[in-house]
Amino acid sequence: MTGALHYGDETFLYDVTINPFLCKKVRIHVHPNSHIEVEVPEECSLAELNQAIRKRARWIAKQLEAVRQVRAHTLPREYVSGETHFYIGRRFQLCVTESKEMPSNVKLHAGRIEVITRSTDPASVRRRLNDWYKAKSADYFQRRLELVTGNISWLERTPPFKLVPMKKQWGSCSPSGVIHLNPWLIRAPVDCIDYVITHELCHLREHNHSKKYYELLQRHHPNWQHVKAKIDGMAELLLAA
Ligand SMILES: [Zn+2]
């Protein structure tokens, strides 16, 4: 469910998610990408929800302003040597080498991501790097998926997955049971990768975000709320490419 809050001459849109494990009435998050998420317990009425949001309107406006300030200082990626890029939760320095003789290649070496390319044009470096991320994630996600599946007794075999680049989501699970994982998830720490995989695997049994779904998730990943908050906080940084 999506709602709108009018504050001064601004309108903020927010998404409401039901969290059956919430002890207090309403929890509001302003994510680093300006996305406003409102978590409510199952029994929360619309009137209670509206009241809680109105009460915190000033706080939300302040958070959004802080987010805008931070973003103003985040430079877009340039794909040049010295720039920081992420791989399985670690920062690596990019090292771009132009060569007409050596075959184009990307590899991890001495704590750096080395790109050998015929053209140092940012678009072509970006393409090489993204192809490398995709190849690495295909391999790495397969291994993590096998590991996580092994801990879920009701799954008989590792389900197949597809890599699907997405701008705002780490994964999804189609009604027919196909798991999609965002290849850019390979930039996140391994606990975050495992959390996203667990989240999608649980959808094979419970297709929506119902109370039963969250009970299942809680059972297979007791620490999920903590890890979710961690990856939500990093999303803008990791998806900026
Ligand atoms: Zn989900």
PDB file of C-alpha atoms and ligand atoms in Angstrom:
ATOM      1  CA  MET A   1       0.000   0.000   0.000  1.00  0.00           C
ATOM      2  CA  THR A   2       1.222   3.490  -0.825  1.00  0.00           C
ATOM      3  CA  GLY A   3       0.152   6.677   0.931  1.00  0.00           C
ATOM      4  CA  ALA A   4       0.807  10.397   0.640  1.00  0.00           C
ATOM      5  CA  LEU A   5       1.666  12.898   3.323  1.00  0.00           C
ATOM      6  CA  HIS A   6       1.191  16.620   2.733  1.00  0.00           C
ATOM      7  CA  TYR A   7       3.566  18.751   4.716  1.00  0.00           C
ATOM      8  CA  GLY A   8       3.944  22.468   4.046  1.00  0.00           C
ATOM      9  CA  ASP A   9       3.957  22.712   0.261  1.00  0.00           C
ATOM     10  CA  GLU A  10       5.528  19.273  -0.178  1.00  0.00           C
ATOM     11  CA  THR A  11       3.960  15.863  -0.695  1.00  0.00           C
ATOM     12  CA  PHE A  12       5.802  12.760   0.448  1.00  0.00           C
ATOM     13  CA  LEU A  13       4.877   9.313  -0.798  1.00  0.00           C
ATOM     14  CA  TYR A  14       5.407   6.354   1.485  1.00  0.00           C
ATOM     15  CA  ASP A  15       4.995   2.595   1.335  1.00  0.00           C
ATOM     16  CA  VAL A  16       3.284   0.707   4.082  1.00  0.00           C
ATOM     17  CA  THR A  17       4.486  -2.778   4.963  1.00  0.00           C
ATOM     18  CA  ILE A  18       2.935  -5.066   7.527  1.00  0.00           C
ATOM     19  CA  ASN A  19       5.364  -6.397  10.087  1.00  0.00           C
ATOM     20  CA  PRO A  20       3.735  -8.891  12.466  1.00  0.00           C
ATOM     21  CA  PHE A  21       6.783  -8.764  14.737  1.00  0.00           C
ATOM     22  CA  LEU A  22       6.482  -5.078  15.495  1.00  0.00           C
ATOM     23  CA  CYS A  23       5.887  -4.434  19.193  1.00  0.00           C
ATOM     24  CA  LYS A  24       5.272  -0.710  18.942  1.00  0.00           C
ATOM     25  CA  LYS A  25       2.495   0.777  16.851  1.00  0.00           C
ATOM     26  CA  VAL A  26       4.243   2.240  13.814  1.00  0.00           C
ATOM     27  CA  ARG A  27       7.853   2.402  12.719  1.00  0.00           C
ATOM     28  CA  ILE A  28       8.975   4.895  10.084  1.00  0.00           C
ATOM     29  CA  HIS A  29      12.183   4.612   8.049  1.00  0.00           C
ATOM     30  CA  VAL A  30      13.616   7.191   5.694  1.00  0.00           C
ATOM     31  CA  HIS A  31      16.055   5.244   3.527  1.00  0.00           C
ATOM     32  CA  PRO A  32      19.176   6.753   1.934  1.00  0.00           C
ATOM     33  CA  ASN A  33      17.395   6.777  -1.442  1.00  0.00           C
ATOM     34  CA  SER A  34      14.615   9.009   0.025  1.00  0.00           C
ATOM     35  CA  HIS A  35      12.234   6.083   0.080  1.00  0.00           C
ATOM     36  CA  ILE A  36       9.850   6.330   3.042  1.00  0.00           C
ATOM     37  CA  GLU A  37       8.793   3.031   4.533  1.00  0.00           C
ATOM     38  CA  VAL A  38       6.173   2.727   7.235  1.00  0.00           C
ATOM     39  CA  GLU A  39       6.008  -0.536   9.125  1.00  0.00           C
ATOM     40  CA  VAL A  40       2.789  -1.327  10.924  1.00  0.00           C
ATOM     41  CA  PRO A  41       1.621  -4.270  13.006  1.00  0.00           C
ATOM     42  CA  GLU A  42      -1.182  -6.321  11.498  1.00  0.00           C
ATOM     43  CA  GLU A  43      -3.911  -4.908  13.716  1.00  0.00           C
ATOM     44  CA  CYS A  44      -3.113  -1.238  12.999  1.00  0.00           C
ATOM     45  CA  SER A  45      -6.099   0.784  11.723  1.00  0.00           C
ATOM     46  CA  LEU A  46      -5.896   3.361   8.969  1.00  0.00           C
ATOM     47  CA  ALA A  47      -6.753   6.133  11.429  1.00  0.00           C
ATOM     48  CA  GLU A  48      -3.909   5.082  13.729  1.00  0.00           C
ATOM     49  CA  LEU A  49      -1.545   4.934  10.774  1.00  0.00           C
ATOM     50  CA  ASN A  50      -2.492   8.421   9.537  1.00  0.00           C
ATOM     51  CA  GLN A  51      -2.189   9.869  13.004  1.00  0.00           C
ATOM     52  CA  ALA A  52       1.258   8.349  13.543  1.00  0.00           C
ATOM     53  CA  ILE A  53       2.509   9.710  10.237  1.00  0.00           C
ATOM     54  CA  ARG A  54       1.109  13.205  10.815  1.00  0.00           C
ATOM     55  CA  LYS A  55       2.699  13.274  14.247  1.00  0.00           C
ATOM     56  CA  ARG A  56       6.114  12.583  12.734  1.00  0.00           C
ATOM     57  CA  ALA A  57       5.772  14.728   9.600  1.00  0.00           C
ATOM     58  CA  ARG A  58       8.328  17.259  10.819  1.00  0.00           C
ATOM     59  CA  TRP A  59      10.802  14.509  11.631  1.00  0.00           C
ATOM     60  CA  ILE A  60      10.289  12.914   8.166  1.00  0.00           C
ATOM     61  CA  ALA A  61      10.874  16.275   6.464  1.00  0.00           C
ATOM     62  CA  LYS A  62      14.103  16.716   8.441  1.00  0.00           C
ATOM     63  CA  GLN A  63      15.331  13.223   7.518  1.00  0.00           C
ATOM     64  CA  LEU A  64      14.612  13.839   3.841  1.00  0.00           C
ATOM     65  CA  GLU A  65      16.522  17.099   3.951  1.00  0.00           C
ATOM     66  CA  ALA A  66      19.500  15.277   5.510  1.00  0.00           C
ATOM     67  CA  VAL A  67      19.329  12.648   2.746  1.00  0.00           C
ATOM     68  CA  ARG A  68      19.324  15.392   0.093  1.00  0.00           C
ATOM     69  CA  GLN A  69      22.415  16.937   1.701  1.00  0.00           C
ATOM     70  CA  VAL A  70      24.296  13.615   1.611  1.00  0.00           C
ATOM     71  CA  ARG A  71      23.289  12.906  -1.987  1.00  0.00           C
ATOM     72  CA  ALA A  72      24.477  16.324  -3.089  1.00  0.00           C
ATOM     73  CA  HIS A  73      27.937  15.165  -2.009  1.00  0.00           C
ATOM     74  CA  THR A  74      27.812  11.728  -3.619  1.00  0.00           C
ATOM     75  CA  LEU A  75      29.562  11.998  -6.954  1.00  0.00           C
ATOM     76  CA  PRO A  76      28.418   9.835  -9.850  1.00  0.00           C
ATOM     77  CA  ARG A  77      30.728   7.000 -10.817  1.00  0.00           C
ATOM     78  CA  GLU A  78      33.345   7.891 -13.406  1.00  0.00           C
ATOM     79  CA  TYR A  79      35.018   4.487 -13.995  1.00  0.00           C
ATOM     80  CA  VAL A  80      38.531   5.787 -13.649  1.00  0.00           C
ATOM     81  CA  SER A  81      41.575   4.464 -11.757  1.00  0.00           C
ATOM     82  CA  GLY A  82      41.491   5.130  -8.016  1.00  0.00           C
ATOM     83  CA  GLU A  83      37.736   5.016  -7.724  1.00  0.00           C
ATOM     84  CA  THR A  84      36.227   2.682  -5.097  1.00  0.00           C
ATOM     85  CA  HIS A  85      34.022  -0.227  -6.165  1.00  0.00           C
ATOM     86  CA  PHE A  86      32.451  -2.927  -4.002  1.00  0.00           C
ATOM     87  CA  TYR A  87      32.753  -6.697  -4.243  1.00  0.00           C
ATOM     88  CA  ILE A  88      31.256  -9.072  -1.639  1.00  0.00           C
ATOM     89  CA  GLY A  89      31.126  -6.313   0.935  1.00  0.00           C
ATOM     90  CA  ARG A  90      34.684  -5.095   0.482  1.00  0.00           C
ATOM     91  CA  ARG A  91      35.924  -1.923  -1.106  1.00  0.00           C
ATOM     92  CA  PHE A  92      38.368  -2.286  -3.992  1.00  0.00           C
ATOM     93  CA  GLN A  93      40.242   0.332  -5.875  1.00  0.00           C
ATOM     94  CA  LEU A  94      39.632   0.332  -9.593  1.00  0.00           C
ATOM     95  CA  CYS A  95      42.739   0.208 -11.760  1.00  0.00           C
ATOM     96  CA  VAL A  96      42.131   0.823 -15.462  1.00  0.00           C
ATOM     97  CA  THR A  97      44.898  -0.007 -17.940  1.00  0.00           C
ATOM     98  CA  GLU A  98      44.606   0.847 -21.610  1.00  0.00           C
ATOM     99  CA  SER A  99      46.239  -1.701 -23.892  1.00  0.00           C
ATOM    100  CA  LYS A 100      45.890  -2.451 -27.584  1.00  0.00           C
ATOM    101  CA  GLU A 101      48.058  -5.608 -27.301  1.00  0.00           C
ATOM    102  CA  MET A 102      46.807  -7.356 -24.165  1.00  0.00           C
ATOM    103  CA  PRO A 103      43.410  -9.048 -24.306  1.00  0.00           C
ATOM    104  CA  SER A 104      40.679  -7.164 -22.489  1.00  0.00           C
ATOM    105  CA  ASN A 105      40.187  -8.580 -19.028  1.00  0.00           C
ATOM    106  CA  VAL A 106      38.942  -7.863 -15.511  1.00  0.00           C
ATOM    107  CA  LYS A 107      40.438  -9.507 -12.452  1.00  0.00           C
ATOM    108  CA  LEU A 108      40.970  -9.102  -8.743  1.00  0.00           C
ATOM    109  CA  HIS A 109      44.611  -8.576  -7.999  1.00  0.00           C
ATOM    110  CA  ALA A 110      46.463  -7.244  -4.952  1.00  0.00           C
ATOM    111  CA  GLY A 111      43.332  -5.754  -3.411  1.00  0.00           C
ATOM    112  CA  ARG A 112      42.340  -4.007  -6.609  1.00  0.00           C
ATOM    113  CA  ILE A 113      39.932  -4.602  -9.444  1.00  0.00           C
ATOM    114  CA  GLU A 114      42.099  -4.446 -12.533  1.00  0.00           C
ATOM    115  CA  VAL A 115      40.497  -3.683 -15.850  1.00  0.00           C
ATOM    116  CA  ILE A 116      42.513  -4.121 -19.033  1.00  0.00           C
ATOM    117  CA  THR A 117      40.721  -2.528 -21.923  1.00  0.00           C
ATOM    118  CA  ARG A 118      41.270  -1.182 -25.426  1.00  0.00           C
ATOM    119  CA  SER A 119      39.397   1.968 -24.555  1.00  0.00           C
ATOM    120  CA  THR A 120      39.323   3.825 -21.242  1.00  0.00           C
ATOM    121  CA  ASP A 121      36.088   5.465 -22.276  1.00  0.00           C
ATOM    122  CA  PRO A 122      33.937   5.305 -19.059  1.00  0.00           C
ATOM    123  CA  ALA A 123      31.035   3.616 -20.859  1.00  0.00           C
ATOM    124  CA  SER A 124      33.233   0.778 -22.076  1.00  0.00           C
ATOM    125  CA  VAL A 125      35.000   0.356 -18.692  1.00  0.00           C
ATOM    126  CA  ARG A 126      31.576   0.275 -17.059  1.00  0.00           C
ATOM    127  CA  ARG A 127      30.387  -2.395 -19.506  1.00  0.00           C
ATOM    128  CA  ARG A 128      33.459  -4.586 -18.850  1.00  0.00           C
ATOM    129  CA  LEU A 129      33.146  -4.200 -15.110  1.00  0.00           C
ATOM    130  CA  ASN A 130      29.419  -4.963 -15.124  1.00  0.00           C
ATOM    131  CA  ASP A 131      30.000  -8.076 -17.257  1.00  0.00           C
ATOM    132  CA  TRP A 132      32.568  -9.167 -14.701  1.00  0.00           C
ATOM    133  CA  TYR A 133      30.127  -8.584 -11.826  1.00  0.00           C
ATOM    134  CA  LYS A 134      27.524 -10.656 -13.669  1.00  0.00           C
ATOM    135  CA  ALA A 135      29.907 -13.558 -14.280  1.00  0.00           C
ATOM    136  CA  LYS A 136      31.065 -13.497 -10.655  1.00  0.00           C
ATOM    137  CA  SER A 137      27.534 -13.287  -9.280  1.00  0.00           C
ATOM    138  CA  ALA A 138      26.301 -16.219 -11.397  1.00  0.00           C
ATOM    139  CA  ASP A 139      28.974 -18.356  -9.796  1.00  0.00           C
ATOM    140  CA  TYR A 140      28.867 -16.986  -6.278  1.00  0.00           C
ATOM    141  CA  PHE A 141      25.069 -16.886  -5.944  1.00  0.00           C
ATOM    142  CA  GLN A 142      24.883 -20.520  -7.084  1.00  0.00           C
ATOM    143  CA  ARG A 143      27.196 -21.538  -4.233  1.00  0.00           C
ATOM    144  CA  ARG A 144      25.360 -19.430  -1.630  1.00  0.00           C
ATOM    145  CA  LEU A 145      21.995 -20.689  -2.885  1.00  0.00           C
ATOM    146  CA  GLU A 146      23.166 -24.289  -2.451  1.00  0.00           C
ATOM    147  CA  LEU A 147      24.393 -23.525   1.060  1.00  0.00           C
ATOM    148  CA  VAL A 148      21.247 -21.713   2.178  1.00  0.00           C
ATOM    149  CA  THR A 149      19.001 -24.349   0.559  1.00  0.00           C
ATOM    150  CA  GLY A 150      20.883 -27.050   2.480  1.00  0.00           C
ATOM    151  CA  ASN A 151      19.649 -25.501   5.748  1.00  0.00           C
ATOM    152  CA  ILE A 152      15.999 -25.465   4.707  1.00  0.00           C
ATOM    153  CA  SER A 153      14.544 -28.927   5.330  1.00  0.00           C
ATOM    154  CA  TRP A 154      11.439 -28.530   3.111  1.00  0.00           C
ATOM    155  CA  LEU A 155      13.522 -27.793   0.021  1.00  0.00           C
ATOM    156  CA  GLU A 156      14.539 -30.999  -1.678  1.00  0.00           C
ATOM    157  CA  ARG A 157      16.890 -29.479  -4.201  1.00  0.00           C
ATOM    158  CA  THR A 158      18.476 -26.153  -5.012  1.00  0.00           C
ATOM    159  CA  PRO A 159      16.009 -24.185  -7.105  1.00  0.00           C
ATOM    160  CA  PRO A 160      17.261 -22.516 -10.283  1.00  0.00           C
ATOM    161  CA  PHE A 161      17.724 -18.742 -10.404  1.00  0.00           C
ATOM    162  CA  LYS A 162      18.128 -16.076 -13.043  1.00  0.00           C
ATOM    163  CA  LEU A 163      20.249 -12.959 -12.886  1.00  0.00           C
ATOM    164  CA  VAL A 164      18.109  -9.922 -13.539  1.00  0.00           C
ATOM    165  CA  PRO A 165      19.627  -6.458 -13.190  1.00  0.00           C
ATOM    166  CA  MET A 166      17.179  -4.292 -11.232  1.00  0.00           C
ATOM    167  CA  LYS A 167      17.357  -0.675 -10.160  1.00  0.00           C
ATOM    168  CA  LYS A 168      15.618  -0.855  -6.806  1.00  0.00           C
ATOM    169  CA  GLN A 169      15.270  -4.474  -5.799  1.00  0.00           C
ATOM    170  CA  TRP A 170      17.687  -7.204  -4.806  1.00  0.00           C
ATOM    171  CA  GLY A 171      15.532 -10.133  -5.751  1.00  0.00           C
ATOM    172  CA  SER A 172      12.096 -11.446  -6.528  1.00  0.00           C
ATOM    173  CA  CYS A 173      10.249 -14.710  -6.816  1.00  0.00           C
ATOM    174  CA  SER A 174       7.684 -15.231  -9.548  1.00  0.00           C
ATOM    175  CA  PRO A 175       4.365 -17.001  -8.846  1.00  0.00           C
ATOM    176  CA  SER A 176       5.689 -19.963 -10.860  1.00  0.00           C
ATOM    177  CA  GLY A 177       8.653 -20.227  -8.479  1.00  0.00           C
ATOM    178  CA  VAL A 178      11.493 -18.693 -10.482  1.00  0.00           C
ATOM    179  CA  ILE A 179      13.949 -16.806  -8.306  1.00  0.00           C
ATOM    180  CA  HIS A 180      15.455 -13.640  -9.715  1.00  0.00           C
ATOM    181  CA  LEU A 181      18.567 -12.166  -8.157  1.00  0.00           C
ATOM    182  CA  ASN A 182      20.034  -8.784  -8.950  1.00  0.00           C
ATOM    183  CA  PRO A 183      23.666  -9.264 -10.081  1.00  0.00           C
ATOM    184  CA  TRP A 184      24.619  -6.000  -8.283  1.00  0.00           C
ATOM    185  CA  LEU A 185      23.877  -7.828  -5.036  1.00  0.00           C
ATOM    186  CA  ILE A 186      27.406  -9.244  -5.435  1.00  0.00           C
ATOM    187  CA  ARG A 187      28.627  -5.875  -4.106  1.00  0.00           C
ATOM    188  CA  ALA A 188      26.920  -6.503  -0.734  1.00  0.00           C
ATOM    189  CA  PRO A 189      28.404  -8.380   2.245  1.00  0.00           C
ATOM    190  CA  VAL A 190      27.803 -12.126   2.296  1.00  0.00           C
ATOM    191  CA  ASP A 191      25.310 -11.997   5.190  1.00  0.00           C
ATOM    192  CA  CYS A 192      23.186  -9.608   3.107  1.00  0.00           C
ATOM    193  CA  ILE A 193      23.427 -11.915   0.070  1.00  0.00           C
ATOM    194  CA  ASP A 194      22.315 -14.874   2.203  1.00  0.00           C
ATOM    195  CA  TYR A 195      19.454 -12.840   3.642  1.00  0.00           C
ATOM    196  CA  VAL A 196      18.136 -11.910   0.173  1.00  0.00           C
ATOM    197  CA  ILE A 197      18.411 -15.555  -0.921  1.00  0.00           C
ATOM    198  CA  THR A 198      16.586 -16.747   2.218  1.00  0.00           C
ATOM    199  CA  HIS A 199      13.902 -14.091   1.681  1.00  0.00           C
ATOM    200  CA  GLU A 200      13.251 -15.316  -1.875  1.00  0.00           C
ATOM    201  CA  LEU A 201      13.426 -19.018  -0.965  1.00  0.00           C
ATOM    202  CA  CYS A 202      10.721 -18.480   1.667  1.00  0.00           C
ATOM    203  CA  HIS A 203       8.504 -17.081  -1.100  1.00  0.00           C
ATOM    204  CA  LEU A 204       8.544 -20.532  -2.724  1.00  0.00           C
ATOM    205  CA  ARG A 205       6.284 -21.570   0.132  1.00  0.00           C
ATOM    206  CA  GLU A 206       4.512 -18.304   0.990  1.00  0.00           C
ATOM    207  CA  HIS A 207       4.078 -16.096  -2.045  1.00  0.00           C
ATOM    208  CA  ASN A 208       3.167 -12.842  -0.292  1.00  0.00           C
ATOM    209  CA  HIS A 209       4.389 -10.958   2.772  1.00  0.00           C
ATOM    210  CA  SER A 210       1.778 -12.420   5.105  1.00  0.00           C
ATOM    211  CA  LYS A 211       2.177 -13.200   8.779  1.00  0.00           C
ATOM    212  CA  LYS A 212       2.861 -16.839   7.823  1.00  0.00           C
ATOM    213  CA  TYR A 213       5.576 -15.668   5.466  1.00  0.00           C
ATOM    214  CA  TYR A 214       7.340 -13.682   8.190  1.00  0.00           C
ATOM    215  CA  GLU A 215       7.064 -16.598  10.619  1.00  0.00           C
ATOM    216  CA  LEU A 216       8.799 -18.775   8.052  1.00  0.00           C
ATOM    217  CA  LEU A 217      11.493 -16.164   7.398  1.00  0.00           C
ATOM    218  CA  GLN A 218      12.013 -15.697  11.140  1.00  0.00           C
ATOM    219  CA  ARG A 219      12.451 -19.443  11.532  1.00  0.00           C
ATOM    220  CA  HIS A 220      15.097 -19.709   8.832  1.00  0.00           C
ATOM    221  CA  HIS A 221      16.795 -16.380   9.504  1.00  0.00           C
ATOM    222  CA  PRO A 222      16.214 -15.219  13.116  1.00  0.00           C
ATOM    223  CA  ASN A 223      18.437 -12.165  12.586  1.00  0.00           C
ATOM    224  CA  TRP A 224      16.785 -11.008   9.350  1.00  0.00           C
ATOM    225  CA  GLN A 225      15.533  -7.621  10.600  1.00  0.00           C
ATOM    226  CA  HIS A 226      19.048  -6.575  11.507  1.00  0.00           C
ATOM    227  CA  VAL A 227      20.530  -7.685   8.172  1.00  0.00           C
ATOM    228  CA  LYS A 228      17.656  -6.121   6.217  1.00  0.00           C
ATOM    229  CA  ALA A 229      18.283  -2.770   7.909  1.00  0.00           C
ATOM    230  CA  LYS A 230      21.977  -3.128   7.007  1.00  0.00           C
ATOM    231  CA  ILE A 231      21.388  -3.756   3.299  1.00  0.00           C
ATOM    232  CA  ASP A 232      18.638  -1.108   3.096  1.00  0.00           C
ATOM    233  CA  GLY A 233      21.116   1.400   4.475  1.00  0.00           C
ATOM    234  CA  MET A 234      23.667   0.509   1.798  1.00  0.00           C
ATOM    235  CA  ALA A 235      21.262   0.180  -1.115  1.00  0.00           C
ATOM    236  CA  GLU A 236      21.882   3.525  -2.713  1.00  0.00           C
ATOM    237  CA  LEU A 237      25.627   3.135  -2.520  1.00  0.00           C
ATOM    238  CA  LEU A 238      25.595  -0.432  -3.915  1.00  0.00           C
ATOM    239  CA  LEU A 239      23.047   0.190  -6.665  1.00  0.00           C
ATOM    240  CA  ALA A 240      24.700   3.345  -7.955  1.00  0.00           C
ATOM    241  CA  ALA A 241      26.356   2.177 -11.146  1.00  0.00           C
TER     242      ALA A 241
HETATM  243 ZN    ZN B   1       9.488 -10.562  -0.585  1.00  0.00          ZN
END
